[in-house]
């Protein structure tokens, strides 16, 4: 085997005294009058020596006077000035057939209450879990913030499953040491242990205590395999919660936004210089193909949006002044609106082979394209026959879609009536809006109450409205 030697130096002092000599490194304790003080004999070198004999016996002295106390913890209750002095713990133990006595002296100072120190704060640990491997050595560190320069009255120690570390011989506790940082101080206390199964899933608690109060932080040790499992479960749980949250938000997005608008005091009518909340454009006419569209645009829509909800609309065919230049009115009113509502009718979009083709299907594709050239969006206003063929509604679409797609000043809301509209027949710009924002579908049997599904979807796309009208709407 390997051969070597170990050399250590130590000193021995011998004195003929009835009680041990008090050394210069005596442990000093400052405690306030009227409080209870526990003095623990078995720590530092005393603890290591007493591990040699599990049947050691403890006695206490104050000065050189024996006390009738035999526990390793001496408790002094309701301190008074007379309790100040030196307290010595004498521990008798047997090693190799010889009886030895180990001693530790504590100098207690009982202070009269003066400036009250602040309660200590455990910086770390808080409430943590640590992944460890059974059989390996592990260190637990406790760091405490003391809100004063005087740390003499603060105690920092560890508890294992709410029991003192003295009950676990395999633990090695280094008692607190402190360092000053400015006008405050930090104290630390380390606990070293060989990880056994009995230390898993139990709380290791760091306690910081002084006369003002106390604080604590807890660490729970988990085996490596179990820690990986818990980590995976935590990740899976987080993913499920996130997915459920997104699903719930998707299902109730409209209701949540409307409720927020109704409850938030910040969402008042926008001060953007606009006069109207929406400009309403629809196919005009007096035949049966447009009668239901006209009824919706002139009766149902304003009843709910204006009368019940308090929106302000400009509806073509209702609000323009007689004799005004058509294209000037449209350009002005669309520019003063926050939304453009375009009502689509299936009768307005038919295959070119249909002899009844009317409305927007007659509009040249380039007039409603996504080109950035304004000349391809505005029609030739000098062509009065073309204006007559457009029947006013499509021209409103041109102006509104130009503001929405090219200038970015206007949001477009598409509403479909009278069955399905063939989206492939829509101009490119309206197809783009239908694909990005969707089309609201209105049926004659729908409710005209503002809290109906259709009207909630429309309100969601509209700007916030004044609070007075919404107070009674859920």
Coordinates of C-alpha atoms in Angstrom, one line a residue:
X1 CA 0.0 0.0 0.0
X2 CA 0.9 3.7 0.0
X3 CA 3.0 5.0 2.9
X4 CA 3.1 8.6 4.1
X5 CA 2.8 10.7 7.2
X6 CA 0.6 13.5 8.5
X7 CA 2.0 16.3 10.7
X8 CA -0.1 18.6 12.8
X9 CA 0.8 21.2 15.4
X10 CA -1.3 22.1 18.5
X11 CA -0.7 23.5 21.9
X12 CA -1.8 22.4 25.4
X13 CA -2.3 24.6 28.4
X14 CA -2.5 23.2 31.9
X15 CA -4.0 25.2 34.8
X16 CA -5.1 24.3 38.3
X17 CA -8.6 25.8 38.2
X18 CA -12.0 24.7 39.3
X19 CA -13.5 25.9 36.0
X20 CA -12.0 26.3 32.5
X21 CA -10.0 29.3 31.6
X22 CA -11.9 31.8 29.4
X23 CA -10.1 32.1 26.1
X24 CA -9.9 35.2 23.9
X25 CA -12.1 33.7 21.2
X26 CA -15.0 33.3 23.6
X27 CA -18.5 33.2 22.0
X28 CA -20.2 36.5 22.9
X29 CA -24.0 36.8 22.9
X30 CA -25.9 40.1 23.1
X31 CA -29.6 39.7 24.0
X32 CA -32.3 42.1 25.1
X33 CA -33.8 42.2 28.6
X34 CA -37.1 40.3 28.9
X35 CA -36.5 37.9 26.0
X36 CA -35.8 34.2 26.1
X37 CA -32.3 33.0 25.2
X38 CA -31.4 29.4 24.1
X39 CA -27.6 28.6 24.3
X40 CA -26.6 25.5 22.4
X41 CA -23.6 23.6 23.7
X42 CA -23.1 21.1 20.8
X43 CA -21.7 23.0 17.8
X44 CA -18.4 23.6 16.1
X45 CA -15.6 21.5 17.7
X46 CA -17.8 20.4 20.6
X47 CA -20.1 18.7 18.2
X48 CA -17.3 16.8 16.5
X49 CA -15.8 15.6 19.8
X50 CA -19.1 14.5 21.2
X51 CA -19.7 12.3 18.1
X52 CA -17.0 10.0 19.5
X53 CA -19.4 9.0 22.4
X54 CA -23.1 8.9 22.0
X55 CA -23.6 8.6 25.7
X56 CA -21.8 11.9 26.7
X57 CA -23.1 13.8 29.7
X58 CA -23.5 17.6 29.9
X59 CA -23.4 20.0 32.8
X60 CA -23.5 23.8 33.0
X61 CA -21.8 26.4 35.1
X62 CA -22.3 30.1 35.5
X63 CA -18.9 31.6 36.3
X64 CA -17.6 28.7 38.5
X65 CA -21.0 27.9 40.1
X66 CA -22.7 24.7 38.9
X67 CA -26.2 25.0 37.5
X68 CA -28.8 22.3 37.8
X69 CA -29.0 21.9 34.1
X70 CA -28.1 18.7 32.2
X71 CA -29.4 19.3 28.6
X72 CA -27.2 20.3 25.7
X73 CA -29.3 23.4 25.3
X74 CA -29.5 25.9 28.2
X75 CA -32.6 28.0 28.1
X76 CA -32.6 31.4 30.0
X77 CA -36.2 32.7 30.2
X78 CA -37.1 36.4 30.6
X79 CA -33.6 37.7 30.8
X80 CA -32.6 40.3 33.4
X81 CA -29.4 42.1 34.1
X82 CA -28.4 39.4 36.7
X83 CA -28.3 36.9 33.9
X84 CA -25.2 38.5 32.3
X85 CA -22.0 36.5 32.8
X86 CA -20.0 33.6 31.5
X87 CA -21.9 30.3 30.9
X88 CA -19.7 27.2 30.5
X89 CA -20.9 23.9 29.0
X90 CA -19.0 20.8 30.3
X91 CA -19.4 17.6 28.3
X92 CA -17.9 14.4 29.7
X93 CA -17.3 11.6 27.1
X94 CA -15.3 8.4 26.9
X95 CA -12.8 7.5 24.2
X96 CA -10.6 4.4 24.2
X97 CA -11.4 3.7 27.8
X98 CA -10.4 7.2 29.0
X99 CA -12.8 9.9 30.3
X100 CA -12.4 13.4 28.9
X101 CA -14.1 16.7 29.4
X102 CA -14.8 19.2 26.6
X103 CA -15.8 22.7 27.5
X104 CA -17.2 25.7 25.7
X105 CA -17.9 29.1 27.3
X106 CA -20.4 31.7 26.3
X107 CA -20.3 35.3 27.5
X108 CA -23.8 36.7 27.8
X109 CA -24.6 40.4 27.8
X110 CA -28.1 41.4 28.7
X111 CA -28.9 44.8 27.1
X112 CA -31.5 47.3 28.0
X113 CA -33.9 47.8 25.1
X114 CA -32.7 50.7 23.0
X115 CA -32.9 51.2 19.2
X116 CA -34.9 48.2 17.9
X117 CA -33.0 46.3 15.2
X118 CA -34.7 45.4 12.0
X119 CA -36.1 41.9 11.3
X120 CA -33.6 39.8 9.3
X121 CA -34.4 38.7 5.8
X122 CA -33.4 35.4 4.3
X123 CA -32.1 36.2 0.8
X124 CA -31.6 32.6 -0.2
X125 CA -32.9 30.1 -0.1
X126 CA -36.6 31.1 -0.4
X127 CA -38.8 28.1 -1.3
X128 CA -36.7 26.0 -3.6
X129 CA -36.0 22.5 -4.7
X130 CA -32.6 21.1 -5.5
X131 CA -31.7 18.1 -7.6
X132 CA -29.1 15.9 -5.9
X133 CA -27.6 12.5 -6.3
X134 CA -27.8 10.0 -3.4
X135 CA -24.4 9.2 -1.9
X136 CA -22.7 12.4 -2.9
X137 CA -21.8 15.4 -0.6
X138 CA -23.9 18.5 -1.0
X139 CA -23.6 22.0 0.5
X140 CA -26.6 24.2 1.4
X141 CA -25.9 27.9 1.7
X142 CA -28.1 30.3 3.6
X143 CA -27.5 34.1 3.1
X144 CA -29.3 36.6 5.4
X145 CA -29.6 40.3 5.1
X146 CA -29.3 42.2 8.4
X147 CA -30.6 45.8 8.1
X148 CA -28.1 47.1 10.7
X149 CA -24.3 47.1 11.4
X150 CA -24.8 45.3 14.7
X151 CA -25.2 41.6 14.0
X152 CA -24.4 40.3 17.5
X153 CA -28.1 39.8 18.3
X154 CA -28.9 37.8 15.1
X155 CA -28.8 34.0 15.0
X156 CA -28.7 32.0 11.8
X157 CA -29.1 28.2 11.9
X158 CA -30.6 25.2 10.0
X159 CA -33.4 22.9 10.8
X160 CA -33.8 19.5 9.1
X161 CA -37.5 18.4 8.9
X162 CA -38.1 21.0 11.7
X163 CA -35.5 19.3 14.0
X164 CA -32.2 20.8 15.0
X165 CA -29.1 19.6 13.2
X166 CA -27.6 18.2 16.4
X167 CA -30.0 15.3 16.0
X168 CA -28.2 14.2 12.8
X169 CA -24.6 13.3 13.5
X170 CA -23.8 12.9 9.8
X171 CA -24.5 16.6 9.2
X172 CA -21.7 19.2 9.4
X173 CA -22.9 22.7 10.1
X174 CA -20.7 25.8 9.9
X175 CA -22.3 28.4 12.1
X176 CA -22.9 31.9 10.8
X177 CA -20.3 34.4 9.9
X178 CA -21.0 37.9 8.8
X179 CA -19.6 40.6 6.5
X180 CA -20.5 44.3 6.4
X181 CA -21.5 46.0 3.2
X182 CA -22.0 49.7 3.8
X183 CA -24.5 50.3 6.6
X184 CA -25.9 46.8 6.3
X185 CA -24.5 43.3 6.9
X186 CA -25.0 39.9 5.5
X187 CA -24.7 36.7 7.5
X188 CA -24.1 33.2 6.0
X189 CA -24.6 29.7 7.3
X190 CA -23.5 26.6 5.4
X191 CA -24.8 23.1 5.9
X192 CA -22.8 20.2 4.5
X193 CA -24.3 16.7 4.2
X194 CA -23.9 13.3 2.6
X195 CA -27.1 12.8 0.7
X196 CA -29.0 9.9 2.2
X197 CA -32.5 8.8 1.2
X198 CA -33.8 10.1 4.6
X199 CA -32.9 13.6 3.5
X200 CA -35.1 13.5 0.3
X201 CA -38.5 15.2 0.2
X202 CA -38.0 16.7 3.7
X203 CA -37.6 20.5 4.3
X204 CA -34.2 22.0 5.1
X205 CA -35.1 25.3 6.7
X206 CA -32.7 28.2 7.3
X207 CA -33.9 30.3 10.2
X208 CA -32.7 33.9 10.9
X209 CA -33.7 35.2 14.3
X210 CA -33.2 38.3 16.4
X211 CA -35.2 40.2 19.0
X212 CA -37.2 42.0 16.3
X213 CA -38.4 39.0 14.4
X214 CA -37.4 36.1 12.3
X215 CA -37.5 34.9 8.7
X216 CA -36.8 31.5 7.1
X217 CA -36.2 29.9 3.7
X218 CA -36.7 26.3 2.7
X219 CA -35.0 23.8 0.4
X220 CA -36.3 20.4 -0.5
X221 CA -33.9 17.8 -2.0
X222 CA -35.1 15.7 -4.9
X223 CA -33.3 12.8 -6.5
X224 CA -31.9 13.5 -10.0
X225 CA -34.2 11.1 -11.8
X226 CA -37.3 12.4 -10.0
X227 CA -36.2 16.0 -10.6
X228 CA -36.0 15.4 -14.3
X229 CA -39.5 13.9 -14.2
X230 CA -40.9 16.8 -12.2
X231 CA -39.2 19.2 -14.7
X232 CA -40.9 17.4 -17.6
X233 CA -44.2 17.5 -15.9
X234 CA -43.8 21.2 -15.1
X235 CA -43.0 21.9 -18.7
X236 CA -46.0 19.8 -19.9
X237 CA -48.3 21.5 -17.4
X238 CA -47.1 24.9 -18.5
X239 CA -47.7 24.0 -22.2
X240 CA -51.2 22.7 -21.4
X241 CA -52.1 25.8 -19.4
X242 CA -50.8 28.0 -22.3
X243 CA -52.8 26.0 -24.9
X244 CA -56.0 26.2 -22.8
X245 CA -55.5 29.9 -22.3
X246 CA -55.1 30.5 -26.0
X247 CA -58.1 28.3 -26.7
X248 CA -60.3 30.1 -24.2
X249 CA -59.1 33.5 -25.5
X250 CA -59.9 32.4 -29.1
X251 CA -63.4 31.2 -28.1
X252 CA -64.2 34.2 -26.0
X253 CA -62.0 36.9 -27.6
X254 CA -65.0 38.9 -28.8
X255 CA -66.7 38.9 -25.4
X256 CA -63.5 39.7 -23.6
X257 CA -62.7 42.7 -25.8
X258 CA -66.2 44.0 -25.6
X259 CA -66.2 43.6 -21.8
X260 CA -62.9 45.4 -21.5
X261 CA -64.2 48.3 -23.6
X262 CA -67.2 48.5 -21.4
X263 CA -65.3 48.4 -18.1
X264 CA -62.2 50.5 -19.1
X265 CA -62.5 54.2 -18.3
X266 CA -59.7 54.9 -20.7
X267 CA -61.5 53.9 -23.9
X268 CA -63.5 57.0 -24.8
X269 CA -64.4 58.1 -28.3
X270 CA -61.3 58.8 -30.3
X271 CA -60.2 62.4 -30.7
X272 CA -59.0 61.8 -34.3
X273 CA -61.0 64.5 -36.1
X274 CA -63.4 61.9 -37.6
X275 CA -67.1 62.8 -37.6
X276 CA -68.5 59.3 -38.3
X277 CA -67.9 55.9 -36.8
X278 CA -68.7 54.2 -40.1
X279 CA -69.6 54.9 -43.7
X280 CA -72.2 52.4 -45.0
X281 CA -72.1 51.5 -48.6
X282 CA -74.6 49.1 -50.3
X283 CA -76.1 48.4 -53.7
X284 CA -78.8 50.9 -54.5
X285 CA -82.0 50.1 -56.4
X286 CA -85.7 49.6 -56.1
X287 CA -86.1 46.1 -57.5
X288 CA -86.6 42.9 -55.5
X289 CA -82.9 42.1 -55.7
X290 CA -82.0 45.0 -53.6
X291 CA -85.0 45.5 -51.4
X292 CA -83.7 43.3 -48.6
X293 CA -80.3 45.0 -48.8
X294 CA -81.9 48.4 -48.6
X295 CA -84.1 47.3 -45.6
X296 CA -81.0 46.1 -43.8
X297 CA -78.9 49.2 -44.6
X298 CA -81.6 51.8 -43.9
X299 CA -83.6 50.2 -41.1
X300 CA -82.0 47.3 -39.3
X301 CA -78.4 48.5 -39.2
X302 CA -79.0 52.0 -38.0
X303 CA -81.6 50.8 -35.4
X304 CA -79.0 48.7 -33.6
X305 CA -75.8 50.7 -34.2
X306 CA -77.3 54.2 -33.9
X307 CA -80.3 53.9 -31.7
X308 CA -79.2 51.1 -29.3
X309 CA -75.4 51.5 -29.3
X310 CA -74.9 55.2 -29.9
X311 CA -72.7 55.0 -33.1
X312 CA -72.8 57.7 -35.7
X313 CA -73.2 56.5 -39.2
X314 CA -73.2 58.1 -42.7
X315 CA -75.4 55.9 -44.9
X316 CA -75.3 56.5 -48.6
X317 CA -78.8 57.1 -50.0
X318 CA -79.9 58.5 -46.7
X319 CA -77.6 61.2 -45.4
X320 CA -76.3 63.0 -48.5
X321 CA -77.7 66.5 -49.3
X322 CA -79.7 66.9 -52.6
X323 CA -77.8 68.5 -55.4
X324 CA -74.3 67.9 -53.9
X325 CA -71.6 66.5 -56.2
X326 CA -71.7 62.8 -55.7
X327 CA -68.0 62.0 -55.9
X328 CA -67.1 65.0 -53.7
X329 CA -69.6 63.9 -51.0
X330 CA -68.3 60.3 -51.1
X331 CA -64.7 61.3 -50.9
X332 CA -65.3 63.7 -48.0
X333 CA -67.6 61.5 -45.9
X334 CA -65.4 58.4 -46.3
X335 CA -62.4 60.4 -45.3
X336 CA -64.2 61.5 -42.1
X337 CA -65.2 57.9 -41.1
X338 CA -63.4 55.4 -38.9
X339 CA -64.8 52.4 -40.7
X340 CA -66.2 51.5 -44.1
X341 CA -69.0 49.0 -44.0
X342 CA -69.6 47.4 -47.4
X343 CA -72.8 45.4 -47.7
X344 CA -72.4 42.6 -50.3
X345 CA -75.4 41.0 -52.0
X346 CA -75.2 37.7 -53.9
X347 CA -77.2 39.4 -56.7
X348 CA -74.4 41.9 -57.2
X349 CA -71.9 39.3 -58.1
X350 CA -72.9 36.8 -60.8
X351 CA -71.1 35.0 -63.6
X352 CA -70.5 37.1 -66.7
X353 CA -72.8 34.8 -68.7
X354 CA -75.8 35.9 -66.6
X355 CA -77.7 38.7 -68.3
X356 CA -78.6 40.3 -65.0
X357 CA -75.1 41.0 -64.0
X358 CA -75.0 44.3 -62.2
X359 CA -73.1 46.2 -59.6
X360 CA -69.4 45.5 -58.8
X361 CA -69.0 42.7 -61.3
X362 CA -69.1 45.5 -64.0
X363 CA -66.2 47.3 -62.4
X364 CA -63.0 47.0 -64.3
X365 CA -60.5 44.8 -62.3
X366 CA -57.8 47.4 -62.5
X367 CA -60.1 49.9 -60.7
X368 CA -60.1 47.7 -57.6
X369 CA -56.7 46.2 -57.8
X370 CA -54.0 46.4 -55.2
X371 CA -51.8 48.7 -57.4
X372 CA -50.3 51.6 -55.6
X373 CA -51.2 53.9 -58.5
X374 CA -54.1 56.0 -57.5
X375 CA -55.1 56.3 -61.1
X376 CA -56.0 52.7 -61.4
X377 CA -58.3 52.9 -58.4
X378 CA -60.3 56.1 -59.0
X379 CA -62.6 55.8 -62.1
X380 CA -62.9 58.5 -64.7
X381 CA -65.3 60.8 -63.1
X382 CA -66.1 62.6 -66.3
X383 CA -67.9 59.4 -67.5
X384 CA -71.4 60.1 -66.3
X385 CA -72.7 57.0 -68.0
X386 CA -70.1 55.0 -66.1
X387 CA -71.2 56.6 -62.8
X388 CA -74.8 55.7 -63.6
X389 CA -73.8 52.1 -64.3
X390 CA -71.9 52.0 -61.1
X391 CA -75.0 52.9 -59.2
X392 CA -73.0 54.9 -56.6
X393 CA -72.2 51.9 -54.3
X394 CA -69.2 50.6 -56.2
X395 CA -67.6 54.0 -56.4
X396 CA -67.8 54.3 -52.6
X397 CA -66.0 51.0 -52.5
X398 CA -63.2 52.4 -54.7
X399 CA -62.7 55.4 -52.5
X400 CA -62.9 53.4 -49.2
X401 CA -60.7 50.5 -50.4
X402 CA -58.1 53.1 -51.6
X403 CA -58.0 54.7 -48.2
X404 CA -57.9 51.3 -46.5
X405 CA -55.3 49.5 -48.5
X406 CA -53.1 52.3 -50.0
X407 CA -53.3 55.0 -47.3
X408 CA -53.9 52.7 -44.3
X409 CA -56.4 55.2 -42.9
X410 CA -59.6 53.1 -42.9
X411 CA -60.7 49.7 -41.8
X412 CA -63.2 47.8 -44.0
X413 CA -66.0 45.6 -42.7
X414 CA -67.7 43.3 -45.2
X415 CA -71.3 42.1 -44.5
X416 CA -72.9 39.5 -46.7
X417 CA -76.6 39.3 -47.3
X418 CA -78.9 37.0 -49.3
X419 CA -77.0 33.8 -49.4
X420 CA -73.5 33.0 -50.4
X421 CA -71.4 35.5 -52.4
X422 CA -69.0 33.9 -54.9
X423 CA -65.7 35.2 -53.5
X424 CA -63.9 34.5 -56.8
X425 CA -66.1 37.1 -58.4
X426 CA -65.0 39.8 -56.0
X427 CA -62.5 42.4 -57.1
X428 CA -58.9 41.6 -56.0
X429 CA -58.9 44.2 -53.2
X430 CA -62.2 42.9 -51.6
X431 CA -60.9 39.3 -51.9
X432 CA -57.9 40.4 -50.0
X433 CA -60.0 41.9 -47.2
X434 CA -62.3 38.9 -47.1
X435 CA -59.3 36.6 -46.7
X436 CA -57.5 38.7 -44.0
X437 CA -60.5 39.9 -42.0
X438 CA -63.4 37.6 -43.0
X439 CA -67.0 38.4 -44.0
X440 CA -69.8 38.8 -41.5
X441 CA -73.0 36.9 -42.6
X442 CA -76.4 38.3 -41.8
X443 CA -79.6 36.2 -42.0
X444 CA -83.2 37.5 -41.8
X445 CA -83.9 35.3 -38.8
X446 CA -81.1 36.8 -36.7
X447 CA -81.9 38.8 -33.6
X448 CA -81.7 42.6 -33.7
X449 CA -80.6 42.8 -30.0
X450 CA -77.1 44.3 -29.6
X451 CA -75.9 41.2 -27.6
X452 CA -76.7 38.8 -30.4
X453 CA -73.8 36.9 -31.9
X454 CA -73.8 38.9 -35.2
X455 CA -73.9 42.2 -33.5
X456 CA -71.1 41.3 -31.1
X457 CA -68.9 40.4 -34.0
X458 CA -69.8 43.7 -35.7
X459 CA -69.2 45.7 -32.5
X460 CA -65.8 43.9 -32.1
X461 CA -64.8 45.3 -35.5
X462 CA -66.2 48.8 -34.8
X463 CA -64.3 51.4 -32.7
X464 CA -65.2 51.9 -29.0
X465 CA -68.4 53.7 -28.4
X466 CA -69.5 56.2 -25.7
X467 CA -70.1 54.5 -22.4
X468 CA -73.7 55.8 -21.8
X469 CA -75.2 53.6 -24.4
X470 CA -73.3 50.5 -23.4
X471 CA -74.1 50.7 -19.7
X472 CA -77.1 48.3 -20.0
X473 CA -75.7 46.0 -22.7
X474 CA -74.0 42.8 -21.6

